[in-house]
PDB file of C-alpha atoms in Angstrom:
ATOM      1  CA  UNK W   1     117.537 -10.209-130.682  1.00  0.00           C
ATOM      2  CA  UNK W   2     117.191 -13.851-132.001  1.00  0.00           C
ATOM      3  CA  UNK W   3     114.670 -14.444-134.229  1.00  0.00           C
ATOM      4  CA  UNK W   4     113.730 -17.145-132.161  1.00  0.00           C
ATOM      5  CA  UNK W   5     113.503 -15.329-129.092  1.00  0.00           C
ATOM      6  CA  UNK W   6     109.944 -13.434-127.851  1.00  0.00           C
ATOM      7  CA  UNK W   7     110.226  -9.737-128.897  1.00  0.00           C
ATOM      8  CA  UNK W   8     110.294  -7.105-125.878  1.00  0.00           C
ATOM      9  CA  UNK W   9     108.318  -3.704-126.514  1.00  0.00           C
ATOM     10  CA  UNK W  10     107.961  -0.867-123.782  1.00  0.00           C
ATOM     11  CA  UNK W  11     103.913  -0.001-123.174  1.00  0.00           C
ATOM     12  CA  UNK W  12     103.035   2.674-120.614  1.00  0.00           C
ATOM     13  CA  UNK W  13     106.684   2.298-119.207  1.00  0.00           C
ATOM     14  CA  UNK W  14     106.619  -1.666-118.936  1.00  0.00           C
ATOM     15  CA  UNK W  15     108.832  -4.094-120.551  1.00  0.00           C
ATOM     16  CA  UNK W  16     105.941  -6.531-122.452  1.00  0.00           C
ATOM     17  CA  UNK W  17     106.876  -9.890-123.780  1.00  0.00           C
ATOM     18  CA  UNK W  18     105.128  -9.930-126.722  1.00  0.00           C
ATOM     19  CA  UNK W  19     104.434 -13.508-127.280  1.00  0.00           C
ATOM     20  CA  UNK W  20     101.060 -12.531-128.626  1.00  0.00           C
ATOM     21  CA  UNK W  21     103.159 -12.213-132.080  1.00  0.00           C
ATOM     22  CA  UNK W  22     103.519 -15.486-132.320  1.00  0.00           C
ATOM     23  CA  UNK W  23     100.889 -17.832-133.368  1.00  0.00           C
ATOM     24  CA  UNK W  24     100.262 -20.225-130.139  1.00  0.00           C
ATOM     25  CA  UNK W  25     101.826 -18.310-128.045  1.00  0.00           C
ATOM     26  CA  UNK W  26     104.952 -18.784-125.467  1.00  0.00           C
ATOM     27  CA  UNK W  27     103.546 -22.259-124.870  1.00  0.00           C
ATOM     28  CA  UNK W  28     103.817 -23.177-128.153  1.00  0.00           C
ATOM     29  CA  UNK W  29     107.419 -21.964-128.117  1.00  0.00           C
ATOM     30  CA  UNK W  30     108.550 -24.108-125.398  1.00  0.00           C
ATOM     31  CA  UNK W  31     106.558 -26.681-126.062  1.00  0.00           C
ATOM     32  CA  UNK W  32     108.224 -28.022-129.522  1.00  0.00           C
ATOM     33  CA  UNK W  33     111.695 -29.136-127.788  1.00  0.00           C
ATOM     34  CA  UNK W  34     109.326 -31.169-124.867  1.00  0.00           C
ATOM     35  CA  UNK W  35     107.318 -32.988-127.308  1.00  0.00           C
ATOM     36  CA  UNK W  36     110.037 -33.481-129.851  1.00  0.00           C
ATOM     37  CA  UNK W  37     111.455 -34.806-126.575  1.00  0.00           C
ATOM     38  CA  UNK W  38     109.389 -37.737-125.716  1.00  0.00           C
ATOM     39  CA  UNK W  39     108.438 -40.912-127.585  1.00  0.00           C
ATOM     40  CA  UNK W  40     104.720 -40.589-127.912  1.00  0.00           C
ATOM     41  CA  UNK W  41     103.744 -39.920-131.036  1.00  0.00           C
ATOM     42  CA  UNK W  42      99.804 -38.169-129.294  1.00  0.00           C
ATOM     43  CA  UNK W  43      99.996 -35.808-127.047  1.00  0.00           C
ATOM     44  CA  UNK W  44      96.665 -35.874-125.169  1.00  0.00           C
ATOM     45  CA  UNK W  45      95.200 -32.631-123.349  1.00  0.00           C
ATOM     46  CA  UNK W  46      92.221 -31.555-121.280  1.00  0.00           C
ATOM     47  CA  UNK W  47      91.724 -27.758-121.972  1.00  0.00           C
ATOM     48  CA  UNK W  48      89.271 -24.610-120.907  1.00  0.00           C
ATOM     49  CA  UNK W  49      87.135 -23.659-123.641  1.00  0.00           C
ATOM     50  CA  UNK W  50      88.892 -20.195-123.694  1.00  0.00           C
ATOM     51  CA  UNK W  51      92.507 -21.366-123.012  1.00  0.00           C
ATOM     52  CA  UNK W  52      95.249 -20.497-125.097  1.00  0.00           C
ATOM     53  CA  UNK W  53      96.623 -24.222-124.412  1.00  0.00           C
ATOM     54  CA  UNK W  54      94.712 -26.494-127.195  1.00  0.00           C
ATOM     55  CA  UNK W  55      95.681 -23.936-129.502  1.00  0.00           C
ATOM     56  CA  UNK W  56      99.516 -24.057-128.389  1.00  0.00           C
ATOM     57  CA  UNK W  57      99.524 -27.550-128.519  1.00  0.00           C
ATOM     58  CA  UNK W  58      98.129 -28.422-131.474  1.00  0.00           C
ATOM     59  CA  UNK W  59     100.403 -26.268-133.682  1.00  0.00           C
ATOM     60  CA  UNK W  60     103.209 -27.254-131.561  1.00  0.00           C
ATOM     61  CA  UNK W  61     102.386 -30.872-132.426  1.00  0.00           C
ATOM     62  CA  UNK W  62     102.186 -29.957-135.792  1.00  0.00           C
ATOM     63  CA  UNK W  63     105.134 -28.014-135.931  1.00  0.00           C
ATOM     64  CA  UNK W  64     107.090 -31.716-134.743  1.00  0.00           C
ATOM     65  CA  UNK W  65     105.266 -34.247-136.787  1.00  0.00           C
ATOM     66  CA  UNK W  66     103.006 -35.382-133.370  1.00  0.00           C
ATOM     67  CA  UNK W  67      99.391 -35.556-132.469  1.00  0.00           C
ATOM     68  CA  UNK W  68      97.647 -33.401-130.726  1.00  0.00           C
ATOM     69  CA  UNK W  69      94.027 -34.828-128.866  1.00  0.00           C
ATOM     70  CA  UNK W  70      92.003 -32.180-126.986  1.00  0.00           C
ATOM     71  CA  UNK W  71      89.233 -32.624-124.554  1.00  0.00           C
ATOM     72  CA  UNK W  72      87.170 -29.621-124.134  1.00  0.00           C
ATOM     73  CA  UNK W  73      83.404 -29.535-122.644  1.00  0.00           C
ATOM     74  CA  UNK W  74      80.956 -29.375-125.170  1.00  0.00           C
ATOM     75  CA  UNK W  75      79.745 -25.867-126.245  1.00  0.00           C
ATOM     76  CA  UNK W  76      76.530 -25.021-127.999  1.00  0.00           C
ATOM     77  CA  UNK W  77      79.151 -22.831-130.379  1.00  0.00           C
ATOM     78  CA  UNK W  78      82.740 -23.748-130.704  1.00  0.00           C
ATOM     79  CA  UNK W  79      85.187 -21.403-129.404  1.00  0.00           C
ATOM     80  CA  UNK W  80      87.237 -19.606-131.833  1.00  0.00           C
ATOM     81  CA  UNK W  81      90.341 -21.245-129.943  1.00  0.00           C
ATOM     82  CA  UNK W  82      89.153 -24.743-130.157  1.00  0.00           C
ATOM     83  CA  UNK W  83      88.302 -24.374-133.964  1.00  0.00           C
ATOM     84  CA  UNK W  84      91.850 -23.335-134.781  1.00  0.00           C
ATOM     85  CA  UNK W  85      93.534 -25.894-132.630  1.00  0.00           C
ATOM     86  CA  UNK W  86      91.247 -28.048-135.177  1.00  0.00           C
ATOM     87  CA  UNK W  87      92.405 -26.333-138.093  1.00  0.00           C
ATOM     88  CA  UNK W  88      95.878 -26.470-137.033  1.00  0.00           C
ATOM     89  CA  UNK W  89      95.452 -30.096-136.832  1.00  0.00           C
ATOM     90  CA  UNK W  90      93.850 -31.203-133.579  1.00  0.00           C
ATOM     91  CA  UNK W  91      91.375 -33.587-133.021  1.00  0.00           C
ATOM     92  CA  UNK W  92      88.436 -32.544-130.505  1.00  0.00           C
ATOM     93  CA  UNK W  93      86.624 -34.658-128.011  1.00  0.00           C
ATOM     94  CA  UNK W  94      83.918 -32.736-126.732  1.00  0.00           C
ATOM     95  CA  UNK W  95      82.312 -33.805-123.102  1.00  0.00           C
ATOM     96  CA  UNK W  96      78.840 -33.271-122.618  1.00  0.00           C
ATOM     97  CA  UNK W  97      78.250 -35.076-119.484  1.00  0.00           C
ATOM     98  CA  UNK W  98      77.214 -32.408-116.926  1.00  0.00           C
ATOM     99  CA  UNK W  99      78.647 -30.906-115.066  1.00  0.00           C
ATOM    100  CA  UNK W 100      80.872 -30.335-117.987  1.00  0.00           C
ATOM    101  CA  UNK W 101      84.305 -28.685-115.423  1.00  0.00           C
ATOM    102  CA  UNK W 102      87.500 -28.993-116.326  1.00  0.00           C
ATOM    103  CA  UNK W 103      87.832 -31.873-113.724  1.00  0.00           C
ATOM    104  CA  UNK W 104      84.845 -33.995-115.215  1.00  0.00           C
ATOM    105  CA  UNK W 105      87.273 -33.070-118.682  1.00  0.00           C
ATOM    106  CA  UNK W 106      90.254 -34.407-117.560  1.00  0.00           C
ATOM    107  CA  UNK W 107      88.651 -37.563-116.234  1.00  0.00           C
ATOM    108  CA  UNK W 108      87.756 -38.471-119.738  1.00  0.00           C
ATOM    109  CA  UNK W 109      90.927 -37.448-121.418  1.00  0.00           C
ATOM    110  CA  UNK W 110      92.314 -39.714-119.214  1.00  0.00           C
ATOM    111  CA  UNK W 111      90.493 -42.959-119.719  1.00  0.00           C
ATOM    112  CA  UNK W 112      91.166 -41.849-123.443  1.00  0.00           C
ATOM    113  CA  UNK W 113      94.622 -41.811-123.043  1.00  0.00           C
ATOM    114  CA  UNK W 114      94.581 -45.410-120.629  1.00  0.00           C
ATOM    115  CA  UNK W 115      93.181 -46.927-123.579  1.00  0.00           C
ATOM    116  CA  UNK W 116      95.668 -46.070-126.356  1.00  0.00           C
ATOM    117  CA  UNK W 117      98.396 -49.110-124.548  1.00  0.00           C
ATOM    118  CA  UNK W 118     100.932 -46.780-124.279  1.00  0.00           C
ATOM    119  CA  UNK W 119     100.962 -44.829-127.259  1.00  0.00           C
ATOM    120  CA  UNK W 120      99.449 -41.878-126.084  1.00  0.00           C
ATOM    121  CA  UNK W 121     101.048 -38.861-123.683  1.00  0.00           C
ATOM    122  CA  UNK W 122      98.293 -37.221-121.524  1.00  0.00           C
ATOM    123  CA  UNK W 123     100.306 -33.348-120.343  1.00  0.00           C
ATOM    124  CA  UNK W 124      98.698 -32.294-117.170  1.00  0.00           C
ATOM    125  CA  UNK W 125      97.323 -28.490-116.721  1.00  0.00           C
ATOM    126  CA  UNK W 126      98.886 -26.086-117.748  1.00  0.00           C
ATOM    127  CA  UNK W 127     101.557 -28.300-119.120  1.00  0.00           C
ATOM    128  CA  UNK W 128     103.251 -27.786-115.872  1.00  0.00           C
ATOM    129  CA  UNK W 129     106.164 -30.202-115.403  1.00  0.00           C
ATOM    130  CA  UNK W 130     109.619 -30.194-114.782  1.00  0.00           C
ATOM    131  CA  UNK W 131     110.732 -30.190-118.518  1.00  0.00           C
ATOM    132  CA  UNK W 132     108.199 -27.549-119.819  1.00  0.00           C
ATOM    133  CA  UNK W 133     109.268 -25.382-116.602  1.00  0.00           C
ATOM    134  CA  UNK W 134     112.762 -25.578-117.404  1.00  0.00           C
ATOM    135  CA  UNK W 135     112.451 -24.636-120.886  1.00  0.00           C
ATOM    136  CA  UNK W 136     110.778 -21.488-119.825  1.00  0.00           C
ATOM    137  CA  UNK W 137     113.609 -20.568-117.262  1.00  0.00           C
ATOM    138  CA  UNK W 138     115.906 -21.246-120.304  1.00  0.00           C
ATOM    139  CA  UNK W 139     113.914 -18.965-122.486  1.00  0.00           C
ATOM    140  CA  UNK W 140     113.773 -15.848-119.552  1.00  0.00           C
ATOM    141  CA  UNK W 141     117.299 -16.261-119.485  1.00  0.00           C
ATOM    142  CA  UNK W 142     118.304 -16.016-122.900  1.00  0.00           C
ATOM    143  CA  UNK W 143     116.369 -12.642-123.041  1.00  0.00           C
ATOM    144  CA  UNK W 144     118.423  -9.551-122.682  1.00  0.00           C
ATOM    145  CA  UNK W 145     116.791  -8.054-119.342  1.00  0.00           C
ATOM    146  CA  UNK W 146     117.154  -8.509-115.790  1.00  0.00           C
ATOM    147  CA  UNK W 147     113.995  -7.314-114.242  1.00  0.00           C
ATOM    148  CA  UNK W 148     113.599  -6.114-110.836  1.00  0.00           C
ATOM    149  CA  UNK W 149     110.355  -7.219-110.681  1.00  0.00           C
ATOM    150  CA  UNK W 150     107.670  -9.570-112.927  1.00  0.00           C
ATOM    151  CA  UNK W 151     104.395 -10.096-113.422  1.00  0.00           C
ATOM    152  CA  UNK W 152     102.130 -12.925-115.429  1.00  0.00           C
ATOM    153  CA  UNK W 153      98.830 -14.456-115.111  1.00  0.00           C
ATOM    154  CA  UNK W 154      98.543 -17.302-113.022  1.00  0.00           C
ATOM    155  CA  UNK W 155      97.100 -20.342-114.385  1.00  0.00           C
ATOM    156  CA  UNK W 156      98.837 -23.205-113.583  1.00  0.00           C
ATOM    157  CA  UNK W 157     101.682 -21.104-112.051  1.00  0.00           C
ATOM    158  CA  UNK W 158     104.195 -22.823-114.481  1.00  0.00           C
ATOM    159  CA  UNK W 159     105.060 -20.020-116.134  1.00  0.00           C
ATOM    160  CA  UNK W 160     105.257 -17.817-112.576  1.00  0.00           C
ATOM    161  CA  UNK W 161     107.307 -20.503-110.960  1.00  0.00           C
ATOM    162  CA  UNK W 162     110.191 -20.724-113.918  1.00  0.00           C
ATOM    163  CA  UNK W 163     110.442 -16.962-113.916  1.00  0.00           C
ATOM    164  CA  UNK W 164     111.100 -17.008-110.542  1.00  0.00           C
ATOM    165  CA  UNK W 165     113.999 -19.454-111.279  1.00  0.00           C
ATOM    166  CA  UNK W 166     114.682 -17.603-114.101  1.00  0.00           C
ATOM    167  CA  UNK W 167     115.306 -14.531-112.452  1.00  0.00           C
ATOM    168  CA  UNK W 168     115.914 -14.786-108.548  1.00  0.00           C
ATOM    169  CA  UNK W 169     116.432 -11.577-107.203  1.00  0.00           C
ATOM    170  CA  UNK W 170     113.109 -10.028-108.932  1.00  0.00           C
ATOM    171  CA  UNK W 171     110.137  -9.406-107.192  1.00  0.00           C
ATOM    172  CA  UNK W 172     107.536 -12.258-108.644  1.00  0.00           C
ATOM    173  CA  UNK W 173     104.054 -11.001-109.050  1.00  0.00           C
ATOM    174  CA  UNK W 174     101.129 -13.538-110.407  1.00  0.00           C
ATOM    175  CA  UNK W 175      97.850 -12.353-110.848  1.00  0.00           C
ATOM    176  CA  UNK W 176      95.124 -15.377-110.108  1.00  0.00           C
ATOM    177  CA  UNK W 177      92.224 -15.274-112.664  1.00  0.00           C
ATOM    178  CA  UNK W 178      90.458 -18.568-111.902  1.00  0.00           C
ATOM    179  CA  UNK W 179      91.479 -21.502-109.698  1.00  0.00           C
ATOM    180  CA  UNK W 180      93.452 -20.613-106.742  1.00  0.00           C
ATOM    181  CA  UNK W 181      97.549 -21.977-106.812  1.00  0.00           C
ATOM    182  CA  UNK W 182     100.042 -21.622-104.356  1.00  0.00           C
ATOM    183  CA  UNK W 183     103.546 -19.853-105.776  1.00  0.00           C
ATOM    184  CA  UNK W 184     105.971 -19.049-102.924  1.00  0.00           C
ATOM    185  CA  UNK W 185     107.737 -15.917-102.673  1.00  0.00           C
ATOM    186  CA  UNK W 186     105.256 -14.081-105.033  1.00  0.00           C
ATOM    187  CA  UNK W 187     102.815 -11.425-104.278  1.00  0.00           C
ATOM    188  CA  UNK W 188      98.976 -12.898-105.410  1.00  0.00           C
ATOM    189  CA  UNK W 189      96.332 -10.402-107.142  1.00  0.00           C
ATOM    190  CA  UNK W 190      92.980 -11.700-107.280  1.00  0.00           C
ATOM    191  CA  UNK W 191      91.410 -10.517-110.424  1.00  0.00           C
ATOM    192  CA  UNK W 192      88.074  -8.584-110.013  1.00  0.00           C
ATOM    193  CA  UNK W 193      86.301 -10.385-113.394  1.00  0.00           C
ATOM    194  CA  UNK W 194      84.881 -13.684-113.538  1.00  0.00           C
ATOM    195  CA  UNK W 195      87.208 -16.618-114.432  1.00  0.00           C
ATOM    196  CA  UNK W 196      84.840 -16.657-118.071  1.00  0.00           C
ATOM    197  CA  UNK W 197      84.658 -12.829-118.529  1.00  0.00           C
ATOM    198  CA  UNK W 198      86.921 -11.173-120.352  1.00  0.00           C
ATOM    199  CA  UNK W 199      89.064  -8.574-119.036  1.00  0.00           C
ATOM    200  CA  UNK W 200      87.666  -5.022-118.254  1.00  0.00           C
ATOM    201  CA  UNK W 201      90.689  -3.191-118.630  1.00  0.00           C
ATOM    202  CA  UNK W 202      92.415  -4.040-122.012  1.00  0.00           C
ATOM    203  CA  UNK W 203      96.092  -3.774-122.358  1.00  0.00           C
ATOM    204  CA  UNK W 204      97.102  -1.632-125.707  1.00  0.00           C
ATOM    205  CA  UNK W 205      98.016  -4.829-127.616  1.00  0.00           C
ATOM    206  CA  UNK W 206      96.549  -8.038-128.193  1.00  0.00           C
ATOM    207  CA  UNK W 207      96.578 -10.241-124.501  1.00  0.00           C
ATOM    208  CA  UNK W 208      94.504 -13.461-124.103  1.00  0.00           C
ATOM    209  CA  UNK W 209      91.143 -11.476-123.127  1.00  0.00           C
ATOM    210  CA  UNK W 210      89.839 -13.683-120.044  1.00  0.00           C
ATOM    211  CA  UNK W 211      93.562 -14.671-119.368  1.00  0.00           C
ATOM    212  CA  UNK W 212      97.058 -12.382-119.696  1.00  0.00           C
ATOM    213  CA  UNK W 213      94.571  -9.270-120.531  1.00  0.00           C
ATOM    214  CA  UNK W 214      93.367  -9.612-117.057  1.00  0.00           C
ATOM    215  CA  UNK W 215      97.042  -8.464-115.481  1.00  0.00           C
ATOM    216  CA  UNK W 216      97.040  -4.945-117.411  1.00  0.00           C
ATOM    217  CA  UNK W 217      94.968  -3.323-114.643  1.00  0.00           C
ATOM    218  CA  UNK W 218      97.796  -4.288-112.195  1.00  0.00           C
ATOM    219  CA  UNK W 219     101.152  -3.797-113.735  1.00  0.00           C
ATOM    220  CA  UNK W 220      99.771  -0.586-116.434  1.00  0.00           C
ATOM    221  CA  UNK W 221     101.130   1.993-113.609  1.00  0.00           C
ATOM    222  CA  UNK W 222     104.916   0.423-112.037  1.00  0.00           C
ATOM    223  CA  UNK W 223     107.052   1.847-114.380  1.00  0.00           C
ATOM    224  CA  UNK W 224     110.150  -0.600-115.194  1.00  0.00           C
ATOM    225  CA  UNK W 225     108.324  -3.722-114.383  1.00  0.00           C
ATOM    226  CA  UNK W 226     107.989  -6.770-116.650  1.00  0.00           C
ATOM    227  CA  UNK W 227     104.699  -8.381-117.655  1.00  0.00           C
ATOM    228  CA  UNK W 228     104.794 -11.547-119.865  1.00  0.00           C
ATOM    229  CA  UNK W 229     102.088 -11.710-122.190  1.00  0.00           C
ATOM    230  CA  UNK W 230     101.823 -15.524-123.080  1.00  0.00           C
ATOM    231  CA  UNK W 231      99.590 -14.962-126.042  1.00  0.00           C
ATOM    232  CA  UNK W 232      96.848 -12.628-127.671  1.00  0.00           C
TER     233      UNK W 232
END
């Protein structure tokens, strides 16, 4: 398999993507080629305190000479994710007006971004648009399996949604850990744990704990099935 191309590993008789192995994840992956893309030279983001996204993006912007802003609600303690996005060259806004939700976040990264004349890029949730979705349908496809059915966390449902384009005649299954998001044609699971808690049924290699982790308890028992772990 290409080198630059996610690794596949059978666990308890399903076919893993084993993006945890690389630093930052699938999103990171994908996520070179869109910002390499576009002519901002920041990339501006509004992130959960335990999403794998600032982390993605800041190495990704690092990894393609860009900038990588992140607006995160203040924490008494930093979250191990949000101090290596800032080791990996991020720069961190924390928001500490209460209520300190995600939507309250992306308010401010956005007057942020209205005030940099144009210089700035502010990527929505999940990075989901057209050109990040597309490079993860190109990515499923270059892989050398044809699943009959797949499974993945659902966050923003970008990643669901370009699998399913990826791979139209498999059975889509997203499993909804937090917010919920409309994906048609695939089955929903509503994970038992709180959005914040971390899984309670670990996968046997490293998944995003209150994320991917959370899908294990699903997908551990259909034999054949594909499970995309973004990141670990």
């Amino acid at each position: 398999m290409s080198p630059d191309l996610p690794q596949l590993r059978e666990h308890a008789g399903v076919v893993v993507v084993r993006d945890d192995l690389l630093e930052g994840g699938t999103k990171r992956r994908v996520l070179r080629a869109v910002l390499a893309s576009r002519p901002a030279q920041e990339f501006v983001y509004a992130a959960t305190a335990q999403g794998y996204g600032q982390l993605a993006l800041a190495l990704a912007a690092r990894d393609v000479g860009r900038r990588a802003t992140i607006f995160i609600a203040g924490r008494a303690r930093c979250h191990p994710l949000t101090q290596a996005a800032q080791a990996a060259g991020a720069t961190i806004h924390e928001v500490w007006q209460r209520p300190g939700f995600l939507p309250n976040v992306a308010r401010q990264a956005a007057l942020y971004t209205a005030q940099q004349d144009g210089r700035a890029e502010l990527l929505p949730l999940g990075f989901n648009m057209p050109e990040f979705r597309a490079g993860l349908t190109a990515l499923a496809q270059r892989l050398p399996v044809r699943p009959t059915e797949m499974w993945s966390v659902l966050g923003s449902g970008a990643l669901l949604q370009s699998l399913q384009a990826a791979w139209p005649g498999a059975q889509a299954h997203g499993v909804q850990v937090g917010r919920i998001v409309e994906c048609a044609g695939a089955d929903i699971h509503i994970a038992p744990e709180a959005f914040a808690s971390k899984a309670q049924m670990s996968p046997p290699f490293p998944s995003a704990p209150q994320q991917d982790a959370k899908v294990w308890r699903f997908v551990q028992a259909r034999k054949g099935a594909l499970f995309w772990n973004v990141a670990g």
